[in-house]
mmCIF file of N, CA and C in Angstrom:
data_model
loop_
_atom_site.group_PDB
_atom_site.id
_atom_site.type_symbol
_atom_site.label_atom_id
_atom_site.label_comp_id
_atom_site.label_asym_id
_atom_site.label_seq_id
_atom_site.Cartn_x
_atom_site.Cartn_y
_atom_site.Cartn_z
ATOM 1 N N GLN A 1 54.992 37.145 10.680
ATOM 2 C CA GLN A 1 55.419 35.752 10.646
ATOM 3 C C GLN A 1 54.292 34.860 11.154
ATOM 4 N N VAL A 2 53.968 33.839 10.409
ATOM 5 C CA VAL A 2 52.902 32.910 10.779
ATOM 6 C C VAL A 2 53.520 31.688 11.437
ATOM 7 N N GLN A 3 52.985 31.331 12.584
ATOM 8 C CA GLN A 3 53.402 30.093 13.243
ATOM 9 C C GLN A 3 52.183 29.219 13.479
ATOM 10 N N LEU A 4 52.348 27.947 13.207
ATOM 11 C CA LEU A 4 51.288 26.961 13.402
ATOM 12 C C LEU A 4 51.805 25.882 14.345
ATOM 13 N N VAL A 5 51.056 25.608 15.394
ATOM 14 C CA VAL A 5 51.474 24.623 16.383
ATOM 15 C C VAL A 5 50.367 23.596 16.581
ATOM 16 N N GLU A 6 50.653 22.356 16.204
ATOM 17 C CA GLU A 6 49.688 21.271 16.355
ATOM 18 C C GLU A 6 49.791 20.635 17.742
ATOM 19 N N SER A 7 48.677 20.082 18.192
ATOM 20 C CA SER A 7 48.646 19.335 19.444
ATOM 21 C C SER A 7 47.497 18.340 19.383
ATOM 22 N N GLY A 8 47.497 17.399 20.333
ATOM 23 C CA GLY A 8 46.387 16.460 20.429
ATOM 24 C C GLY A 8 46.667 15.073 19.899
ATOM 25 N N GLY A 9 47.841 14.866 19.331
ATOM 26 C CA GLY A 9 48.182 13.534 18.840
ATOM 27 C C GLY A 9 48.436 12.574 19.987
ATOM 28 N N GLY A 10 48.585 11.306 19.643
ATOM 29 C CA GLY A 10 48.847 10.310 20.670
ATOM 30 C C GLY A 10 48.601 8.913 20.161
ATOM 31 N N LEU A 11 48.549 7.978 21.102
ATOM 32 C CA LEU A 11 48.311 6.570 20.797
ATOM 33 C C LEU A 11 46.870 6.225 21.117
ATOM 34 N N VAL A 12 46.193 5.600 20.177
ATOM 35 C CA VAL A 12 44.797 5.233 20.360
ATOM 36 C C VAL A 12 44.549 3.876 19.715
ATOM 37 N N GLN A 13 43.599 3.137 20.247
ATOM 38 C CA GLN A 13 43.248 1.848 19.670
ATOM 39 C C GLN A 13 42.362 2.035 18.443
ATOM 40 N N ALA A 14 42.412 1.072 17.560
ATOM 41 C CA ALA A 14 41.544 1.105 16.380
ATOM 42 C C ALA A 14 40.089 1.241 16.818
ATOM 43 N N GLY A 15 39.374 2.100 16.108
ATOM 44 C CA GLY A 15 37.985 2.382 16.455
ATOM 45 C C GLY A 15 37.819 3.571 17.368
ATOM 46 N N GLY A 16 38.917 4.049 17.925
ATOM 47 C CA GLY A 16 38.868 5.176 18.832
ATOM 48 C C GLY A 16 38.853 6.518 18.119
ATOM 49 N N SER A 17 38.909 7.573 18.920
ATOM 50 C CA SER A 17 38.832 8.938 18.394
ATOM 51 C C SER A 17 39.929 9.814 18.985
ATOM 52 N N LEU A 18 40.273 10.841 18.238
ATOM 53 C CA LEU A 18 41.195 11.874 18.699
ATOM 54 C C LEU A 18 40.749 13.204 18.106
ATOM 55 N N ARG A 19 41.089 14.284 18.788
ATOM 56 C CA ARG A 19 40.875 15.606 18.218
ATOM 57 C C ARG A 19 42.200 16.350 18.195
ATOM 58 N N LEU A 20 42.620 16.713 17.016
ATOM 59 C CA LEU A 20 43.826 17.508 16.849
ATOM 60 C C LEU A 20 43.467 18.987 16.839
ATOM 61 N N SER A 21 44.383 19.788 17.341
ATOM 62 C CA SER A 21 44.227 21.239 17.303
ATOM 63 C C SER A 21 45.445 21.855 16.647
ATOM 64 N N CYS A 22 45.249 23.012 16.061
ATOM 65 C CA CYS A 22 46.337 23.751 15.442
ATOM 66 C C CYS A 22 46.146 25.224 15.812
ATOM 67 N N ALA A 23 47.039 25.730 16.644
ATOM 68 C CA ALA A 23 46.977 27.127 17.067
ATOM 69 C C ALA A 23 47.821 27.968 16.121
ATOM 70 N N ALA A 24 47.209 29.034 15.608
ATOM 71 C CA ALA A 24 47.890 29.890 14.646
ATOM 72 C C ALA A 24 48.177 31.255 15.241
ATOM 73 N N SER A 25 49.355 31.756 14.954
ATOM 74 C CA SER A 25 49.696 33.115 15.380
ATOM 75 C C SER A 25 49.242 34.101 14.321
ATOM 76 N N GLY A 26 49.204 35.378 14.680
ATOM 77 C CA GLY A 26 48.846 36.398 13.713
ATOM 78 C C GLY A 26 47.384 36.757 13.776
ATOM 79 N N ARG A 27 47.060 37.929 13.235
ATOM 80 C CA ARG A 27 45.692 38.439 13.331
ATOM 81 C C ARG A 27 44.894 38.225 12.054
ATOM 82 N N THR A 28 45.454 37.477 11.099
ATOM 83 C CA THR A 28 44.748 37.296 9.840
ATOM 84 C C THR A 28 44.302 35.865 9.609
ATOM 85 N N PHE A 29 44.245 35.083 10.669
ATOM 86 C CA PHE A 29 43.852 33.669 10.555
ATOM 87 C C PHE A 29 42.534 33.534 9.816
ATOM 88 N N SER A 30 41.574 34.378 10.128
ATOM 89 C CA SER A 30 40.226 34.239 9.574
ATOM 90 C C SER A 30 40.146 34.566 8.087
ATOM 91 N N ASN A 31 41.194 35.130 7.506
ATOM 92 C CA ASN A 31 41.168 35.488 6.093
ATOM 93 C C ASN A 31 41.502 34.334 5.161
ATOM 94 N N TYR A 32 42.050 33.263 5.715
ATOM 95 C CA TYR A 32 42.677 32.256 4.872
ATOM 96 C C TYR A 32 42.145 30.843 5.107
ATOM 97 N N ALA A 33 42.220 30.060 4.035
ATOM 98 C CA ALA A 33 41.871 28.644 4.128
ATOM 99 C C ALA A 33 42.957 27.884 4.872
ATOM 100 N N MET A 34 42.541 26.773 5.457
ATOM 101 C CA MET A 34 43.461 25.919 6.207
ATOM 102 C C MET A 34 43.297 24.478 5.746
ATOM 103 N N GLY A 35 44.308 23.675 6.053
ATOM 104 C CA GLY A 35 44.233 22.268 5.684
ATOM 105 C C GLY A 35 44.975 21.379 6.656
ATOM 106 N N TRP A 36 44.637 20.106 6.611
ATOM 107 C CA TRP A 36 45.363 19.067 7.344
ATOM 108 C C TRP A 36 45.948 18.084 6.332
ATOM 109 N N PHE A 37 47.179 17.685 6.562
ATOM 110 C CA PHE A 37 47.861 16.676 5.770
ATOM 111 C C PHE A 37 48.493 15.675 6.724
ATOM 112 N N ARG A 38 48.898 14.541 6.184
ATOM 113 C CA ARG A 38 49.577 13.549 7.017
ATOM 114 C C ARG A 38 50.663 12.851 6.221
ATOM 115 N N GLN A 39 51.630 12.340 6.963
ATOM 116 C CA GLN A 39 52.741 11.628 6.319
ATOM 117 C C GLN A 39 53.128 10.424 7.151
ATOM 118 N N ALA A 40 52.989 9.259 6.547
ATOM 119 C CA ALA A 40 53.398 8.019 7.180
ATOM 120 C C ALA A 40 54.838 7.709 6.778
ATOM 121 N N PRO A 41 55.541 6.899 7.567
ATOM 122 C CA PRO A 41 56.938 6.568 7.246
ATOM 123 C C PRO A 41 57.070 5.982 5.847
ATOM 124 N N GLY A 42 57.990 6.524 5.079
ATOM 125 C CA GLY A 42 58.247 6.011 3.746
ATOM 126 C C GLY A 42 57.241 6.421 2.689
ATOM 127 N N LYS A 43 56.297 7.278 3.070
ATOM 128 C CA LYS A 43 55.263 7.699 2.118
ATOM 129 C C LYS A 43 55.288 9.212 1.956
ATOM 130 N N GLU A 44 54.665 9.664 0.865
ATOM 131 C CA GLU A 44 54.563 11.091 0.641
ATOM 132 C C GLU A 44 53.481 11.702 1.542
ATOM 133 N N ARG A 45 53.637 13.000 1.751
ATOM 134 C CA ARG A 45 52.619 13.709 2.540
ATOM 135 C C ARG A 45 51.322 13.747 1.736
ATOM 136 N N GLU A 46 50.215 13.387 2.385
ATOM 137 C CA GLU A 46 48.945 13.319 1.678
ATOM 138 C C GLU A 46 47.893 14.202 2.316
ATOM 139 N N PHE A 47 46.967 14.633 1.495
ATOM 140 C CA PHE A 47 45.879 15.500 1.898
ATOM 141 C C PHE A 47 44.870 14.762 2.766
ATOM 142 N N VAL A 48 44.391 15.441 3.824
ATOM 143 C CA VAL A 48 43.416 14.852 4.744
ATOM 144 C C VAL A 48 42.110 15.659 4.773
ATOM 145 N N ALA A 49 42.226 16.984 4.832
ATOM 146 C CA ALA A 49 41.020 17.811 4.903
ATOM 147 C C ALA A 49 41.386 19.266 4.647
ATOM 148 N N THR A 50 40.406 20.022 4.154
ATOM 149 C CA THR A 50 40.601 21.449 3.971
ATOM 150 C C THR A 50 39.323 22.194 4.323
ATOM 151 N N ILE A 51 39.474 23.456 4.717
ATOM 152 C CA ILE A 51 38.334 24.268 5.109
ATOM 153 C C ILE A 51 38.552 25.691 4.616
ATOM 154 N N SER A 52 37.485 26.309 4.146
ATOM 155 C CA SER A 52 37.573 27.679 3.650
ATOM 156 C C SER A 52 37.731 28.670 4.796
ATOM 157 N N TRP A 53 37.958 29.925 4.458
ATOM 158 C CA TRP A 53 38.221 30.933 5.468
ATOM 159 C C TRP A 53 37.097 31.058 6.493
ATOM 160 N N SER A 54 35.867 30.905 6.037
ATOM 161 C CA SER A 54 34.715 31.071 6.930
ATOM 162 C C SER A 54 34.296 29.781 7.602
ATOM 163 N N GLY A 55 34.807 28.673 7.107
ATOM 164 C CA GLY A 55 34.356 27.378 7.601
ATOM 165 C C GLY A 55 33.150 26.848 6.861
ATOM 166 N N GLY A 56 32.680 27.601 5.867
ATOM 167 C CA GLY A 56 31.470 27.207 5.172
ATOM 168 C C GLY A 56 31.657 26.119 4.125
ATOM 169 N N TRP A 57 32.880 25.840 3.782
ATOM 170 C CA TRP A 57 33.168 24.796 2.780
ATOM 171 C C TRP A 57 34.279 23.918 3.293
ATOM 172 N N THR A 58 34.058 22.616 3.221
ATOM 173 C CA THR A 58 35.067 21.643 3.605
ATOM 174 C C THR A 58 35.162 20.560 2.535
ATOM 175 N N TYR A 59 36.298 19.878 2.530
ATOM 176 C CA TYR A 59 36.498 18.832 1.524
ATOM 177 C C TYR A 59 37.444 17.778 2.084
ATOM 178 N N TYR A 60 37.151 16.504 1.765
ATOM 179 C CA TYR A 60 37.936 15.385 2.280
ATOM 180 C C TYR A 60 38.199 14.375 1.159
ATOM 181 N N PRO A 61 39.279 13.642 1.268
ATOM 182 C CA PRO A 61 39.457 12.520 0.350
ATOM 183 C C PRO A 61 38.584 11.355 0.804
ATOM 184 N N ASP A 62 38.364 10.412 -0.071
ATOM 185 C CA ASP A 62 37.511 9.272 0.262
ATOM 186 C C ASP A 62 38.044 8.476 1.452
ATOM 187 N N SER A 63 39.352 8.485 1.640
ATOM 188 C CA SER A 63 39.953 7.677 2.701
ATOM 189 C C SER A 63 39.517 8.100 4.108
ATOM 190 N N VAL A 64 39.093 9.341 4.271
ATOM 191 C CA VAL A 64 38.692 9.824 5.605
ATOM 192 C C VAL A 64 37.264 10.369 5.636
ATOM 193 N N LYS A 65 36.644 10.487 4.489
ATOM 194 C CA LYS A 65 35.290 11.059 4.424
ATOM 195 C C LYS A 65 34.329 10.248 5.272
ATOM 196 N N GLY A 66 33.547 10.935 6.081
ATOM 197 C CA GLY A 66 32.608 10.281 6.973
ATOM 198 C C GLY A 66 33.197 9.914 8.325
ATOM 199 N N ARG A 67 34.521 9.987 8.443
ATOM 200 C CA ARG A 67 35.181 9.669 9.728
ATOM 201 C C ARG A 67 35.843 10.892 10.350
ATOM 202 N N PHE A 68 36.380 11.773 9.522
ATOM 203 C CA PHE A 68 37.101 12.956 10.005
ATOM 204 C C PHE A 68 36.249 14.204 9.766
ATOM 205 N N ILE A 69 36.379 15.164 10.680
ATOM 206 C CA ILE A 69 35.682 16.440 10.544
ATOM 207 C C ILE A 69 36.657 17.575 10.819
ATOM 208 N N ILE A 70 36.807 18.465 9.863
ATOM 209 C CA ILE A 70 37.644 19.645 10.034
ATOM 210 C C ILE A 70 36.753 20.815 10.429
ATOM 211 N N SER A 71 37.243 21.635 11.345
ATOM 212 C CA SER A 71 36.490 22.811 11.767
ATOM 213 C C SER A 71 37.478 23.886 12.202
ATOM 214 N N ARG A 72 36.960 25.083 12.384
ATOM 215 C CA ARG A 72 37.825 26.172 12.812
ATOM 216 C C ARG A 72 37.064 27.126 13.711
ATOM 217 N N ASP A 73 37.804 27.777 14.600
ATOM 218 C CA ASP A 73 37.256 28.814 15.454
ATOM 219 C C ASP A 73 38.079 30.065 15.195
ATOM 220 N N ASN A 74 37.568 30.945 14.369
ATOM 221 C CA ASN A 74 38.332 32.122 13.985
ATOM 222 C C ASN A 74 38.556 33.093 15.143
ATOM 223 N N ALA A 75 37.683 33.066 16.117
ATOM 224 C CA ALA A 75 37.871 33.931 17.285
ATOM 225 C C ALA A 75 39.050 33.471 18.128
ATOM 226 N N LYS A 76 39.362 32.184 18.048
ATOM 227 C CA LYS A 76 40.469 31.623 18.835
ATOM 228 C C LYS A 76 41.694 31.320 17.982
ATOM 229 N N ASN A 77 41.640 31.658 16.696
ATOM 230 C CA ASN A 77 42.768 31.373 15.790
ATOM 231 C C ASN A 77 43.172 29.902 15.849
ATOM 232 N N THR A 78 42.186 29.022 15.850
ATOM 233 C CA THR A 78 42.460 27.599 16.025
ATOM 234 C C THR A 78 41.726 26.765 14.996
ATOM 235 N N LEU A 79 42.443 25.781 14.484
ATOM 236 C CA LEU A 79 41.921 24.799 13.538
ATOM 237 C C LEU A 79 41.825 23.463 14.259
ATOM 238 N N TYR A 80 40.812 22.677 13.922
ATOM 239 C CA TYR A 80 40.615 21.377 14.558
ATOM 240 C C TYR A 80 40.471 20.267 13.523
ATOM 241 N N LEU A 81 40.777 19.051 13.970
ATOM 242 C CA LEU A 81 40.473 17.865 13.167
ATOM 243 C C LEU A 81 39.969 16.795 14.118
ATOM 244 N N ARG A 82 38.701 16.503 14.025
ATOM 245 C CA ARG A 82 38.113 15.438 14.816
ATOM 246 C C ARG A 82 38.220 14.158 14.003
ATOM 247 N N MET A 83 38.851 13.141 14.573
ATOM 248 C CA MET A 83 39.079 11.880 13.881
ATOM 249 C C MET A 83 38.352 10.764 14.630
ATOM 250 N N ASN A 84 37.393 10.154 13.968
ATOM 251 C CA ASN A 84 36.611 9.064 14.547
ATOM 252 C C ASN A 84 36.886 7.765 13.809
ATOM 253 N N CYS A 85 36.536 6.658 14.450
ATOM 254 C CA CYS A 85 36.683 5.340 13.822
ATOM 255 C C CYS A 85 38.081 5.172 13.241
ATOM 256 N N LEU A 86 39.068 5.482 14.042
ATOM 257 C CA LEU A 86 40.440 5.452 13.557
ATOM 258 C C LEU A 86 40.877 4.033 13.198
ATOM 259 N N LYS A 87 41.720 3.959 12.166
ATOM 260 C CA LYS A 87 42.230 2.692 11.663
ATOM 261 C C LYS A 87 43.757 2.710 11.760
ATOM 262 N N PRO A 88 44.381 1.535 11.800
ATOM 263 C CA PRO A 88 45.855 1.507 11.832
ATOM 264 C C PRO A 88 46.480 2.265 10.659
ATOM 265 N N GLU A 89 45.826 2.267 9.520
ATOM 266 C CA GLU A 89 46.383 2.978 8.355
ATOM 267 C C GLU A 89 46.294 4.493 8.486
ATOM 268 N N ASP A 90 45.653 4.989 9.528
ATOM 269 C CA ASP A 90 45.641 6.427 9.802
ATOM 270 C C ASP A 90 46.902 6.870 10.549
ATOM 271 N N THR A 91 47.716 5.911 10.947
ATOM 272 C CA THR A 91 48.948 6.234 11.655
ATOM 273 C C THR A 91 49.867 7.080 10.785
ATOM 274 N N ALA A 92 50.268 8.237 11.309
ATOM 275 C CA ALA A 92 51.101 9.179 10.550
ATOM 276 C C ALA A 92 51.403 10.388 11.433
ATOM 277 N N VAL A 93 52.281 11.225 10.935
ATOM 278 C CA VAL A 93 52.447 12.555 11.515
ATOM 279 C C VAL A 93 51.457 13.474 10.799
ATOM 280 N N TYR A 94 50.673 14.191 11.576
ATOM 281 C CA TYR A 94 49.642 15.072 11.018
ATOM 282 C C TYR A 94 50.113 16.525 11.095
ATOM 283 N N TYR A 95 49.965 17.219 9.969
ATOM 284 C CA TYR A 95 50.396 18.601 9.851
ATOM 285 C C TYR A 95 49.217 19.508 9.519
ATOM 286 N N CYS A 96 49.190 20.678 10.141
ATOM 287 C CA CYS A 96 48.249 21.688 9.679
ATOM 288 C C CYS A 96 49.008 22.664 8.786
ATOM 289 N N ALA A 97 48.272 23.305 7.898
ATOM 290 C CA ALA A 97 48.891 24.206 6.939
ATOM 291 C C ALA A 97 47.942 25.352 6.619
ATOM 292 N N ARG A 98 48.525 26.489 6.284
ATOM 293 C CA ARG A 98 47.731 27.665 5.915
ATOM 294 C C ARG A 98 47.970 28.031 4.466
ATOM 295 N N ARG A 99 46.888 28.293 3.785
ATOM 296 C CA ARG A 99 46.960 28.737 2.395
ATOM 297 C C ARG A 99 46.728 30.234 2.351
ATOM 298 N N SER A 100 47.483 30.959 1.554
ATOM 299 C CA SER A 100 47.315 32.410 1.443
ATOM 300 C C SER A 100 46.215 32.740 0.435
ATOM 301 N N HIS A 101 45.050 32.176 0.684
ATOM 302 C CA HIS A 101 43.888 32.311 -0.179
ATOM 303 C C HIS A 101 42.675 31.909 0.647
ATOM 304 N N PRO A 102 41.512 32.516 0.419
ATOM 305 C CA PRO A 102 40.346 32.166 1.241
ATOM 306 C C PRO A 102 39.706 30.822 0.921
ATOM 307 N N ALA A 103 39.946 30.300 -0.271
ATOM 308 C CA ALA A 103 39.325 29.037 -0.661
ATOM 309 C C ALA A 103 40.235 27.864 -0.325
ATOM 310 N N GLY A 104 39.621 26.783 0.115
ATOM 311 C CA GLY A 104 40.373 25.605 0.458
ATOM 312 C C GLY A 104 40.948 24.905 -0.760
ATOM 313 N N SER A 105 41.896 24.021 -0.523
ATOM 314 C CA SER A 105 42.533 23.278 -1.599
ATOM 315 C C SER A 105 43.036 21.945 -1.078
ATOM 316 N N SER A 106 43.037 20.943 -1.964
ATOM 317 C CA SER A 106 43.570 19.632 -1.604
ATOM 318 C C SER A 106 45.019 19.463 -2.045
ATOM 319 N N SER A 107 45.582 20.479 -2.693
ATOM 320 C CA SER A 107 46.936 20.375 -3.216
ATOM 321 C C SER A 107 47.966 20.901 -2.231
ATOM 322 N N ARG A 108 48.927 20.072 -1.931
ATOM 323 C CA ARG A 108 49.980 20.439 -0.975
ATOM 324 C C ARG A 108 50.721 21.696 -1.390
ATOM 325 N N VAL A 109 50.933 21.893 -2.660
ATOM 326 C CA VAL A 109 51.728 23.023 -3.132
ATOM 327 C C VAL A 109 51.011 24.360 -2.969
ATOM 328 N N ASP A 110 49.725 24.330 -2.686
ATOM 329 C CA ASP A 110 48.964 25.569 -2.507
ATOM 330 C C ASP A 110 49.125 26.169 -1.122
ATOM 331 N N TYR A 111 49.789 25.476 -0.220
ATOM 332 C CA TYR A 111 49.915 25.929 1.165
ATOM 333 C C TYR A 111 51.289 26.536 1.424
ATOM 334 N N ASP A 112 51.281 27.659 2.136
ATOM 335 C CA ASP A 112 52.497 28.435 2.323
ATOM 336 C C ASP A 112 53.165 28.226 3.678
ATOM 337 N N TYR A 113 52.372 27.905 4.676
ATOM 338 C CA TYR A 113 52.900 27.776 6.038
ATOM 339 C C TYR A 113 52.489 26.422 6.608
ATOM 340 N N TRP A 114 53.432 25.803 7.325
ATOM 341 C CA TRP A 114 53.229 24.468 7.872
ATOM 342 C C TRP A 114 53.640 24.424 9.335
ATOM 343 N N GLY A 115 52.925 23.602 10.088
ATOM 344 C CA GLY A 115 53.328 23.339 11.453
ATOM 345 C C GLY A 115 54.383 22.250 11.500
ATOM 346 N N GLN A 116 54.817 21.913 12.704
ATOM 347 C CA GLN A 116 55.862 20.906 12.887
ATOM 348 C C GLN A 116 55.295 19.482 12.915
ATOM 349 N N GLY A 117 54.010 19.353 13.092
ATOM 350 C CA GLY A 117 53.375 18.050 13.065
ATOM 351 C C GLY A 117 53.150 17.453 14.438
ATOM 352 N N THR A 118 52.178 16.560 14.510
ATOM 353 C CA THR A 118 51.892 15.818 15.729
ATOM 354 C C THR A 118 51.665 14.357 15.356
ATOM 355 N N GLN A 119 52.246 13.447 16.125
ATOM 356 C CA GLN A 119 52.187 12.014 15.801
ATOM 357 C C GLN A 119 50.858 11.411 16.247
ATOM 358 N N VAL A 120 50.248 10.671 15.347
ATOM 359 C CA VAL A 120 49.056 9.887 15.656
ATOM 360 C C VAL A 120 49.383 8.429 15.360
ATOM 361 N N THR A 121 49.207 7.587 16.362
ATOM 362 C CA THR A 121 49.474 6.171 16.206
ATOM 363 C C THR A 121 48.219 5.389 16.588
ATOM 364 N N VAL A 122 47.755 4.551 15.665
ATOM 365 C CA VAL A 122 46.553 3.756 15.895
ATOM 366 C C VAL A 122 46.965 2.292 15.959
ATOM 367 N N SER A 123 46.724 1.683 17.093
ATOM 368 C CA SER A 123 47.088 0.284 17.276
ATOM 369 C C SER A 123 45.920 -0.621 16.911
ATOM 370 N N SER A 124 46.252 -1.796 16.399
ATOM 371 C CA SER A 124 45.195 -2.743 15.984
ATOM 372 C C SER A 124 44.780 -3.653 17.121
#
């Protein structure tokens, strides 16, 4: 059974930074790609970042490219999302997800396991 637990969310002013973490259970974390998604009230869950099993490939949508950095520590079974230059429109619940495949993906349907989410609120 795979469990994903996010942490690190909170309230931050526009222009500030946060680092989210996602702790994964199980001994096969390093075999699989991971991703971050977010969902704002009244909106669909959207893709934020993805990383391959080794961390050697990452991909972002234009909305966060250059501001967010996804990384992973396979020895610690942990996924990270460093968020810089935060904007009010980044306000959402952020979810980490695991794909049962080594290559990353921007498609929500490609992910099999999801965490419960952590709230990020950016004030103007």
